[in-house]
Tab-separated table of C-alpha atoms in Angstrom:
chain	number	residue	atom	x	y	z
A	1	MET	CA	0.183	0.022	0.011
A	2	ALA	CA	0.977	3.626	-1.045
A	3	LYS	CA	1.150	6.539	1.305
A	4	LEU	CA	-0.840	9.362	-0.694
A	5	ALA	CA	-1.417	13.061	-0.748
A	6	PHE	CA	-5.501	14.002	-2.002
A	7	LEU	CA	-5.389	17.461	-3.016
A	8	GLY	CA	-9.264	18.701	-3.048
A	9	LEU	CA	-11.852	17.439	-2.282
A	10	GLY	CA	-15.538	18.327	-4.099
A	11	VAL	CA	-17.976	16.185	-5.583
A	12	MET	CA	-15.398	14.227	-7.564
A	13	GLY	CA	-12.552	14.378	-5.383
A	14	ALA	CA	-14.367	13.537	-2.073
A	15	PRO	CA	-15.362	10.242	-3.312
A	16	MET	CA	-12.239	9.354	-5.478
A	17	ALA	CA	-9.928	9.819	-1.922
A	18	GLY	CA	-12.124	7.390	-0.535
A	19	HIS	CA	-12.205	4.955	-2.872
A	20	LEU	CA	-7.980	4.880	-2.065
A	21	GLN	CA	-8.710	4.851	1.839
A	22	LYS	CA	-10.862	2.191	1.533
A	23	ALA	CA	-8.277	0.130	-0.583
A	24	GLY	CA	-5.758	0.711	2.735
A	25	HIS	CA	-3.710	3.137	1.052
A	26	GLU	CA	-2.609	5.877	3.944
A	27	VAL	CA	-4.089	8.750	2.969
A	28	THR	CA	-3.732	12.877	4.230
A	29	VAL	CA	-6.191	14.951	2.344
A	30	TYR	CA	-5.997	18.439	2.011
A	31	ASN	CA	-8.470	21.054	0.826
A	32	ARG	CA	-9.348	24.932	0.552
A	33	THR	CA	-11.892	25.106	2.613
A	34	GLU	CA	-10.774	23.245	5.705
A	35	ALA	CA	-14.802	21.731	6.724
A	36	LYS	CA	-14.199	19.712	4.001
A	37	ALA	CA	-10.882	17.870	4.550
A	38	GLU	CA	-12.613	17.349	8.383
A	39	ASP	CA	-15.667	16.151	7.714
A	40	TRP	CA	-13.633	13.722	4.619
A	41	VAL	CA	-11.766	12.244	7.955
A	42	LYS	CA	-14.937	12.100	9.353
A	43	THR	CA	-16.141	9.752	6.982
A	44	TYR	CA	-13.160	7.629	5.763
A	45	GLY	CA	-10.715	8.023	8.139
A	46	GLY	CA	-7.217	9.033	6.909
A	47	ALA	CA	-5.857	12.493	7.292
A	48	MET	CA	-5.667	16.116	7.049
A	49	ALA	CA	-3.365	18.136	6.171
A	50	LYS	CA	-3.845	22.314	6.264
A	51	THR	CA	-1.196	23.005	3.580
A	52	PRO	CA	-0.566	20.994	-0.451
A	53	ARG	CA	2.928	21.475	0.711
A	54	ALA	CA	2.212	19.224	4.448
A	55	ALA	CA	0.151	16.948	2.923
A	56	ALA	CA	2.353	16.047	0.000
A	57	LYS	CA	5.557	15.330	2.918
A	58	ASP	CA	6.943	11.934	2.137
A	59	ALA	CA	3.928	11.003	-0.288
A	60	ASP	CA	4.620	8.589	-3.271
A	61	PHE	CA	1.972	10.183	-5.271
A	62	VAL	CA	0.305	13.086	-5.124
A	63	ILE	CA	-3.267	13.200	-6.545
A	64	ALA	CA	-5.238	16.516	-7.600
A	65	CYS	CA	-8.461	17.419	-8.235
A	66	VAL	CA	-9.663	20.833	-8.447
A	67	GLY	CA	-11.287	23.685	-10.295
A	68	ASN	CA	-8.881	25.567	-12.966
A	69	ASP	CA	-5.598	26.356	-14.172
A	70	ASP	CA	-5.115	28.966	-11.629
A	71	ASP	CA	-6.322	26.370	-8.845
A	72	LEU	CA	-3.719	24.157	-10.356
A	73	ARG	CA	-0.767	26.701	-10.164
A	74	SER	CA	-1.677	26.911	-6.153
A	75	VAL	CA	-1.563	23.493	-5.128
A	76	CYS	CA	1.952	22.967	-7.181
A	77	LEU	CA	3.438	26.058	-6.531
A	78	GLY	CA	4.972	28.428	-4.074
A	79	GLU	CA	5.733	28.293	-1.060
A	80	ASP	CA	2.854	26.086	0.251
A	81	GLY	CA	2.782	24.502	-2.810
A	82	ALA	CA	2.669	20.502	-2.966
A	83	PHE	CA	6.071	20.766	-5.602
A	84	GLY	CA	8.087	22.282	-2.461
A	85	GLY	CA	7.474	18.789	-0.150
A	86	MET	CA	7.373	16.078	-2.540
A	87	THR	CA	10.486	13.723	-2.434
A	88	ALA	CA	12.851	13.119	-5.399
A	89	GLY	CA	10.915	10.350	-7.010
A	90	ALA	CA	7.847	10.718	-6.273
A	91	ILE	CA	4.556	11.085	-8.885
A	92	PHE	CA	1.938	13.927	-9.282
A	93	VAL	CA	-0.813	12.790	-10.862
A	94	ASP	CA	-3.440	15.856	-11.695
A	95	HIS	CA	-7.370	15.187	-12.344
A	96	THR	CA	-8.251	18.647	-13.072
A	97	THR	CA	-9.285	19.631	-16.395
A	98	VAL	CA	-6.955	22.361	-17.238
A	99	SER	CA	-5.330	23.850	-19.957
A	100	ALA	CA	-2.777	21.921	-21.878
A	101	ALA	CA	-0.671	24.773	-22.031
A	102	VAL	CA	-0.594	24.899	-17.911
A	103	THR	CA	0.011	21.056	-17.526
A	104	ARG	CA	3.113	20.978	-19.551
A	105	GLU	CA	4.493	24.181	-17.510
A	106	LEU	CA	4.095	22.038	-14.248
A	107	TYR	CA	5.529	19.268	-15.769
A	108	ALA	CA	8.555	21.270	-16.644
A	109	ALA	CA	8.595	22.359	-12.938
A	110	ALA	CA	8.099	19.782	-11.417
A	111	ASP	CA	10.836	17.960	-13.534
A	112	ASP	CA	13.354	20.842	-11.950
A	113	ALA	CA	11.962	19.369	-8.561
A	114	GLN	CA	12.710	16.182	-9.540
A	115	VAL	CA	9.281	14.741	-9.438
A	116	SER	CA	7.045	13.438	-12.316
A	117	PHE	CA	3.581	14.599	-13.023
A	118	VAL	CA	0.920	12.846	-15.054
A	119	ASP	CA	-1.939	14.707	-16.328
A	120	ALA	CA	-5.335	12.602	-16.036
A	121	PRO	CA	-8.310	14.240	-16.420
A	122	ILE	CA	-11.214	11.787	-16.046
A	123	SER	CA	-14.925	11.390	-17.409
A	124	GLY	CA	-17.990	9.853	-16.002
A	125	GLY	CA	-19.736	12.447	-13.863
A	126	GLN	CA	-20.097	12.642	-9.988
A	127	ALA	CA	-21.932	8.864	-10.553
A	128	GLY	CA	-18.789	7.289	-11.769
A	129	ALA	CA	-16.673	9.069	-8.726
A	130	GLU	CA	-19.109	7.804	-6.364
A	131	ASN	CA	-19.365	4.453	-8.073
A	132	GLY	CA	-14.994	4.278	-8.902
A	133	GLN	CA	-16.175	3.570	-12.460
A	134	LEU	CA	-14.189	6.721	-14.340
A	135	SER	CA	-12.755	6.898	-17.665
A	136	ILE	CA	-9.025	8.538	-17.093
A	137	MET	CA	-7.198	9.460	-20.212
A	138	CYS	CA	-3.638	10.615	-19.350
A	139	GLY	CA	-0.794	12.321	-20.994
A	140	GLY	CA	3.436	12.538	-19.197
A	141	ASP	CA	6.138	9.843	-19.408
A	142	GLU	CA	5.325	6.361	-19.503
A	143	GLY	CA	7.506	5.256	-16.944
A	144	ALA	CA	5.060	6.950	-14.240
A	145	PHE	CA	1.537	6.378	-16.226
A	146	ASP	CA	3.105	2.625	-15.233
A	147	ARG	CA	3.366	3.444	-11.409
A	148	ALA	CA	0.869	5.420	-10.925
A	149	LEU	CA	-1.741	2.991	-13.091
A	150	PRO	CA	-2.594	1.198	-10.105
A	151	ILE	CA	-4.084	3.897	-8.035
A	152	MET	CA	-6.109	5.095	-10.576
A	153	GLU	CA	-7.583	1.849	-11.342
A	154	VAL	CA	-8.971	2.011	-7.893
A	155	TYR	CA	-11.891	4.471	-9.195
A	156	SER	CA	-11.630	3.811	-12.991
A	157	LYS	CA	-13.234	1.502	-14.942
A	158	ILE	CA	-10.658	2.170	-17.843
A	159	CYS	CA	-7.355	4.381	-17.848
A	160	ARG	CA	-5.242	4.839	-20.773
A	161	ARG	CA	-1.956	7.039	-21.958
A	162	ILE	CA	-2.715	8.611	-24.491
A	163	GLY	CA	0.976	10.327	-25.224
A	164	ASP	CA	3.735	12.903	-23.712
A	165	SER	CA	2.729	15.542	-21.567
A	166	GLY	CA	-0.795	17.460	-22.317
A	167	ALA	CA	-1.926	14.530	-23.957
A	168	GLY	CA	-5.086	13.582	-21.769
A	169	GLN	CA	-5.782	16.997	-21.246
A	170	MET	CA	-6.191	17.367	-25.267
A	171	THR	CA	-7.859	13.418	-24.951
A	172	LYS	CA	-10.732	15.197	-22.410
A	173	MET	CA	-11.385	18.354	-24.993
A	174	CYS	CA	-12.203	15.722	-27.536
A	175	ASN	CA	-14.641	14.358	-25.114
A	176	GLN	CA	-15.763	17.334	-23.929
A	177	ILE	CA	-16.471	18.189	-27.747
A	178	ALA	CA	-18.240	15.188	-28.506
A	179	ILE	CA	-20.592	15.587	-25.525
A	180	ALA	CA	-21.797	19.248	-25.926
A	181	GLY	CA	-23.384	18.425	-29.569
A	182	LEU	CA	-24.582	14.932	-28.588
A	183	VAL	CA	-25.971	16.546	-25.563
A	184	GLN	CA	-27.704	19.638	-28.646
A	185	GLY	CA	-28.519	16.666	-30.430
A	186	LEU	CA	-30.492	14.944	-27.757
A	187	SER	CA	-32.103	18.442	-26.568
A	188	GLU	CA	-33.208	18.967	-30.035
A	189	ALA	CA	-34.728	15.175	-29.593
A	190	LEU	CA	-36.855	15.505	-27.343
A	191	HIS	CA	-38.280	18.773	-27.411
A	192	PHE	CA	-38.785	17.941	-30.772
A	193	ALA	CA	-41.269	15.207	-29.392
A	194	GLU	CA	-42.512	17.439	-26.874
A	195	LYS	CA	-44.370	19.581	-29.635
A	196	ALA	CA	-45.392	17.055	-31.849
A	197	GLY	CA	-47.030	15.529	-28.985
A	198	LEU	CA	-45.872	12.307	-28.575
A	199	ASP	CA	-44.605	10.393	-25.731
A	200	GLY	CA	-40.698	11.280	-24.967
A	201	ARG	CA	-40.251	7.988	-22.861
A	202	ALA	CA	-41.977	5.543	-25.687
A	203	VAL	CA	-39.500	7.423	-28.138
A	204	VAL	CA	-36.669	6.754	-26.398
A	205	GLU	CA	-37.024	2.933	-25.343
A	206	VAL	CA	-37.177	3.011	-29.407
A	207	ILE	CA	-34.622	4.905	-30.736
A	208	SER	CA	-32.168	4.215	-28.010
A	209	GLN	CA	-31.994	0.783	-29.757
A	210	GLY	CA	-30.431	1.970	-32.972
A	211	ALA	CA	-28.165	3.912	-34.867
A	212	ALA	CA	-29.223	6.818	-31.572
A	213	GLY	CA	-28.561	5.399	-28.598
A	214	SER	CA	-25.794	7.057	-26.331
A	215	TRP	CA	-25.172	7.457	-22.209
A	216	GLN	CA	-26.105	10.768	-22.770
A	217	MET	CA	-29.693	9.421	-23.634
A	218	GLU	CA	-29.487	6.448	-21.728
A	219	ASN	CA	-28.728	7.751	-18.413
A	220	ARG	CA	-30.169	12.201	-19.210
A	221	TYR	CA	-33.557	11.672	-20.983
A	222	GLU	CA	-35.844	10.799	-18.130
A	223	THR	CA	-34.492	13.807	-15.960
A	224	MET	CA	-34.753	16.011	-18.903
A	225	LEU	CA	-38.231	15.086	-19.955
A	226	ASP	CA	-39.376	15.362	-15.785
A	227	ASP	CA	-37.086	19.138	-16.345
A	228	LYS	CA	-34.975	18.227	-13.388
A	229	PHE	CA	-31.098	18.994	-13.798
A	230	GLU	CA	-29.318	18.271	-10.540
A	231	HIS	CA	-27.501	14.690	-11.407
A	232	GLY	CA	-24.272	15.347	-13.046
A	233	PHE	CA	-21.189	17.686	-14.204
A	234	ALA	CA	-22.321	21.393	-14.314
A	235	VAL	CA	-23.418	24.262	-16.913
A	236	ASP	CA	-20.465	26.792	-15.396
A	237	TRP	CA	-17.849	23.881	-15.686
A	238	MET	CA	-18.941	22.912	-18.943
A	239	ARG	CA	-18.537	26.519	-20.638
A	240	LYS	CA	-14.885	26.198	-18.433
A	241	ASP	CA	-13.714	23.672	-20.682
A	242	LEU	CA	-15.481	24.766	-24.054
A	243	GLY	CA	-13.198	27.870	-23.765
A	244	ILE	CA	-10.409	26.123	-23.389
A	245	CYS	CA	-11.446	23.060	-26.303
A	246	LEU	CA	-12.049	26.867	-28.387
A	247	ASP	CA	-8.715	28.608	-26.877
A	248	THR	CA	-6.556	25.530	-27.787
A	249	ALA	CA	-8.677	25.144	-31.423
A	250	ASP	CA	-7.676	29.035	-32.570
A	251	GLU	CA	-3.903	27.915	-30.733
A	252	THR	CA	-4.040	24.208	-33.222
A	253	GLY	CA	-5.971	25.247	-36.317
A	254	ALA	CA	-9.156	23.116	-35.650
A	255	SER	CA	-12.793	24.408	-36.350
A	256	LEU	CA	-15.069	23.747	-33.671
A	257	PRO	CA	-18.144	25.498	-35.429
A	258	VAL	CA	-20.832	23.211	-33.642
A	259	THR	CA	-18.897	23.541	-29.746
A	260	ALA	CA	-18.647	27.581	-30.487
A	261	LEU	CA	-22.596	27.455	-31.437
A	262	VAL	CA	-23.497	24.737	-27.830
A	263	ASP	CA	-21.430	27.038	-25.902
A	264	GLN	CA	-23.468	30.002	-26.863
A	265	PHE	CA	-26.434	28.096	-25.751
A	266	TYR	CA	-24.737	27.172	-22.488
A	267	LYS	CA	-24.141	30.730	-21.568
A	268	ASP	CA	-27.958	31.087	-22.565
A	269	VAL	CA	-28.944	28.756	-20.103
A	270	GLN	CA	-27.068	30.500	-17.357
A	271	LYS	CA	-28.761	33.709	-18.291
A	272	GLN	CA	-31.391	32.017	-17.103
A	273	GLY	CA	-29.911	31.341	-13.883
A	274	GLY	CA	-29.221	27.793	-14.570
A	275	GLY	CA	-25.444	27.858	-13.730
A	276	ARG	CA	-25.060	24.819	-11.198
A	277	TRP	CA	-27.976	23.033	-13.643
A	278	ASP	CA	-26.277	20.073	-15.579
A	279	THR	CA	-25.452	20.172	-18.492
A	280	SER	CA	-28.816	18.075	-20.219
A	281	SER	CA	-30.769	21.892	-19.232
A	282	LEU	CA	-29.785	22.325	-22.718
A	283	ILE	CA	-33.281	21.298	-22.958
A	284	LYS	CA	-34.706	24.559	-20.824
A	285	ARG	CA	-33.570	26.783	-23.660
A	286	LEU	CA	-35.268	25.248	-25.877
A	287	ARG	CA	-38.799	25.004	-24.002
A	288	ALA	CA	-38.230	28.748	-23.286
A	289	MET	CA	-37.768	29.576	-26.601
A	290	GLY	CA	-41.394	28.214	-26.772
């Protein structure tokens, strides 16, 4: 069993760290809001630290799941950052969805500190984290990935190295690009069914068994029909991710017309007060249009 630090105890990080503790690892957690760390220790055991550096001291692996580029920099760098507390040869695994640019920046900073850095963004939502069924897409050195793989397998159903540093984040962008188009298409199909006077559940029962079937359809159609949107990844976070996708597309020369359009649709949902609704709430925008 390994000595681990886990930084960030949000809706994803808390259950992921819990799986590691339950698996027998020695886990020390850090969270910016200290009360969440205290609650986690009460629930799972383990220990908590007041800074990322203190949590990372003597850890074999330091794992992060925070909010954005700036949050990740803050837990890695500086006097209280994790890199300052890590021992040579330790591995930092980042599950945050961030830009490939900050990933490569921190990969270089980790190398200077004689530690390894694996970018490992995740997909599967809160339910995937709670059930230990996440998909993890990784970038970084092959040796570091191989060492970290048994740790990540505790809470994943698939975990693959895609390539060098930044490749994991680029793959997560592909994931979000695909989801954006799927959710908009599903929203339009269900909205059309409603306007046509069809039974939405009967419609999905049939079309989900053909080429239209998807994870989004299987897991979100009922709550979408019931106008309930508290079941997954929030619109605010999706817009953050799509912003990363669109900025990177500008850098690489990729064309993402549908993604850019759906990003604006999510902006409309935010204006409806739906920033914390899950991403399937795109259908509410269509309903509001009449």
